[in-house]
Amino acid sequence: MRINCPFCGTRGNEEFTVLGAADPVRPDADAPVPDWVAYAHARENPRGPHRDLWQHQHGCRAWLVVERDTLTHAVIAVRPARDA
Amino acid sequence: MSAQRWRLGEGGLIDRSRVLPFRFDERLLHGHPGDTLASALLANGVRLVGRSFKYHRPRGILSAGPEEPNALVELRGGARREPNTRATQVELFEGLEARSQNRWPSLGFDLGAVNGVLAPMIGAGFYYKTFMWPAAFWEKLYEPLIRRAAGLGRAPQAADPDRYERAHAHCDVLVIGAGPAGLMAALAAGRAGARVLLVEEDAALGGRLLSEAEEVDGRPGAEWAGAVEAELADMPRLRILRRTSAFALLDGGVVAAVERVADHLPEPPAHLPRQRSWKIVARRIVLAAGAIERPVVFGGNDRPGVMLAGAVRSYLNRHAVLPGRRAVVFTVGDDGWRSVADLLRGGAQIDAVVDARAEVPPEQAQLAARHGLRLVAGGRVTGTQGGRHLTAVRFADAAGREEGVGADLLAVSGGWNPSLHLACHLGNRPRWDAAIHAFVPGELPPGLVVAGAAAGRFSTHAALADGAATGLAAAQACGFDAAAPEIPRAEDAPRDAVPLFHVPGGRGKAFVDLQHDVTDADIALAHREGFRAAEHAKRYTTLGMATDQGKTAGVNGLAILARLAGQAISEVGTTTHRPPWTPVAIGAVAGPHRGRHFRPARHTPLHDWAAANGASFVEAGLWYRAQWYARPGEAGWRDSVDREVLAVRNAVGVCDVSTLGKIEVAGPGAAALLDLVYANTISTLAVGRLRYGLMLREDGFVMDDGTVARLAEDRFFVTTTTANAGAVLQHLEYCHQVLRPALDVSLLSVTDAWAQLSVAGPRARDLLAAVLDPGPDLSNAALPHMAWIAVRLGGVPCRLYRLSFSGELAYELGVPADYAEAAMRRIMERGASFGVTPYGTEALGVLRIEKGHPAGGELNGQTTARDLGLGRLVSTRKDCIGRRLAERPALTDPARPVLVGLKPADGRTPIRAGSHLLEPGVAAVTANGLGHVTSACFSPTLGMPIALALLSDGTARLGQRIRVFDPLRGGDLEAEICPPVFVDPQGERSRG
């Protein structure tokens, strides 16, 4: 797989590490525990487009939101996580 | 000297001026450069080359390429012995040694052939059914028997002596295959100016042109290919990789390939690897991998002497070898007639041509008539005869009348299957093309096009035209352009054929998968037992598995399944094509990353100093750390460690702790970020002070710990454990960029910039005063516990952090890495009078266990701050990672194991880490487990073994006895439960 880092250009996936789903939003500090459990553990497993957090660990170290298709592995879009 | 009795007097792409001696099963034979092992064996009249996998049936050479299922041999010897090598792909070299496989005691007389008698017991699903017999039988009886009888080659026992490389290549257009289509594609793309990589599995370029007696542009095909190769070789942006198999198509236009750099030589030259694995990144890919001829399944179709018709032409035309003197040709259409013509020209006698078509075209009928050949239109081969080699062929005519003729060669042409494996590696399914009775590529992966025979266009003219068009289009897609190359003149004959895959009801076993001994009866059995889907039948019968990957067996297997199910082949579906296309040595995948080079070694700036001073090293992640420093007269490591511990407790020791992760956090938002990341509050830390920092994961468990020094209002220096240095930096970057992007913070790893020396013991302050440049006030008032100051050592700016891991008066001296060794030398020189002693990680561990500090054994990813006695550190007045989920009831359950200390009740029996804790007197079963020992050592300070443990209700049990049970290593003792701090529980020494 190749990922188009917005800062470095297209690089092989061996330069990147993946964390997991990009969409869960960290709850407020005092939100009910079930909200926190969902944030920490509950994940969708979609067939098709999916947004993941990757870090260009062996490059610019930027955290990126990579939208890709879990079926075809096609990378649809890559954005810096700080702008997402 | 060379009796190559089956070598033709002239022709072939071999160098007759040189004779290469080689050995097969110890027998001395001879061949020529340009031979493969298979062609050289045939030239010497060797037909029997192996025994089959399950039934030990005699097997010969079926093909002339990578699809070979039978002629698998052991190549070379000793540590270079390589089993299951396809003789059809091995280039002959002087002194080559090969042995047949799967035979005992000899190839000619094989006792294992008795398996043939047992055949009814080892049919399809045999392995699965056997697993259902009593388990004890399996392990003791069946498995050893099966392994002896039904293995293929033997793996070498010694380490691989050769080197392997890994390489990357980038190109605009990757062309896979250098037959007529691939050569034209490379030519078109290359002339347009694109950066082209042409990859060919064979040593020579030309593909089928090397094997066919046909002309291109008015000259022999091989000569035309040579001319194109010469033009390609002059293109500066084009590179040819020969002896290179593209074995996988990966995501994003990446192709994995293996280059057999030195496999055609007796041994790799000193400067070259044996093989090189390539990762090729291409903008466009032209797959011109050609096609593989399909056998027909009929009774006795595995006998040595049964050969694919196209392979017969390869041996005749490329290698100048006559594969048989009395031949029968069995064809489903026009293509087999090319072998008829070539065999006649080679001087073979043809006893019959069995053409499955009821109507044979007049041109071919006339050819038969002209040479007086027996033509059996609408015929089928129904059986073969012969012991170790074919002696006769039985066939039936259109009316079903059977007869037999003597023959030593049966050339079989069942049509051609496009080599579409790579086009399907990303999950794309091929499509059945009823016009050519074969699968062709269906929907294609992005950026890949298929050309020539691989696309089901079989004439040479079609391949040339296809290659030119796809090559040019690929270059154009990359922004290059040129006129399309002229298409050279070449044959464009029709490829008429009837679909015939299987002749049922013949005599003897009819093999679908020759390599795995899977017969038509096995597929029928699988079908009867309900394994009817293509994928199920494959697994149940082992059809098309392992190196074959369906190259010769796949379509025939599907055709038989389809007929059993009363369906069309297109309805049965296909099995999944998975990489690798061809077997790839593990060595090539590993490349240079083996042994000590499996991963990088990290050495601290003091590594050489430590090595010169008697250190033994221990691996800690990638690091090599000094474990202890042995001195003359010490009987073992415990002597050294005890001495080092006591030196710290009684005088002063120095330890290299440079491997700790070190991160600078700078910017106006630094304090706010650290408040989020650490469970305790950092923002209230004063400049010039240090604080212990505890980091949780979001799920509430402890992630890491370390210290935080405030260098300036907006600048912090944080340390991590050695093991988590990388993960913590990544986590900080995540918290910043993803969770708090608005904070203005910079993060920088300074692990390698600073050497860090722990100076610990009652004389530590005196030692530092003697070592550091004069000036700094080291008094308790000026530099209290958990504070830091800037100092100089020999004029070099350093930092002195006062903190203690051992419980003694202790400091960490941060020295710029380049000056670490000089600093260490000065410490040892000037510290001699204070009794300074270097100590290693083992003593460091003893000191921290004595002091009850949690480390690796306790920070195991399953402990909370509260479990470790650090619960009060977790601030409830601010948000931080892990705070909320640490409040979950299960994580605050008082019965959770908490950190305690253990001392053996008898004061001397050692405690082992990992031991289980049990109430004395209860049954030693998992349900009664109360916790486990996390760290253990002998404490020279207390003069007895001690341990740290996580114990349920530990605080309430202080002072009680517990059973320490270690069934694995035979440990069983009683221990007293005590607080985890064994030395100086009030912390007076470290503050002194």
PDB file of C-alpha atoms in Angstrom, chain B residues 30 102 296 322 354 525 621 735 764 913 939 952:
ATOM      1  CA  HIS B  30      26.746 -34.081 -19.840  1.00  0.00           C
ATOM      2  CA  ASN B 102      10.658 -39.110  -2.455  1.00  0.00           C
ATOM      3  CA  VAL B 296      -5.867 -33.412 -20.338  1.00  0.00           C
ATOM      4  CA  LEU B 322      14.254 -35.253 -29.100  1.00  0.00           C
ATOM      5  CA  VAL B 354      -5.519 -38.296 -31.711  1.00  0.00           C
ATOM      6  CA  LEU B 525     -15.315 -38.215  -3.682  1.00  0.00           C
ATOM      7  CA  GLY B 621      14.807  -3.896  23.194  1.00  0.00           C
ATOM      8  CA  CYS B 735      -2.171  13.785  22.022  1.00  0.00           C
ATOM      9  CA  ALA B 764      27.435  10.740  45.673  1.00  0.00           C
ATOM     10  CA  ALA B 913       9.339 -14.212  39.405  1.00  0.00           C
ATOM     11  CA  SER B 939      18.997  -8.615  48.429  1.00  0.00           C
ATOM     12  CA  SER B 952      -5.289  -9.700  45.988  1.00  0.00           C
TER      13      SER B 952
END
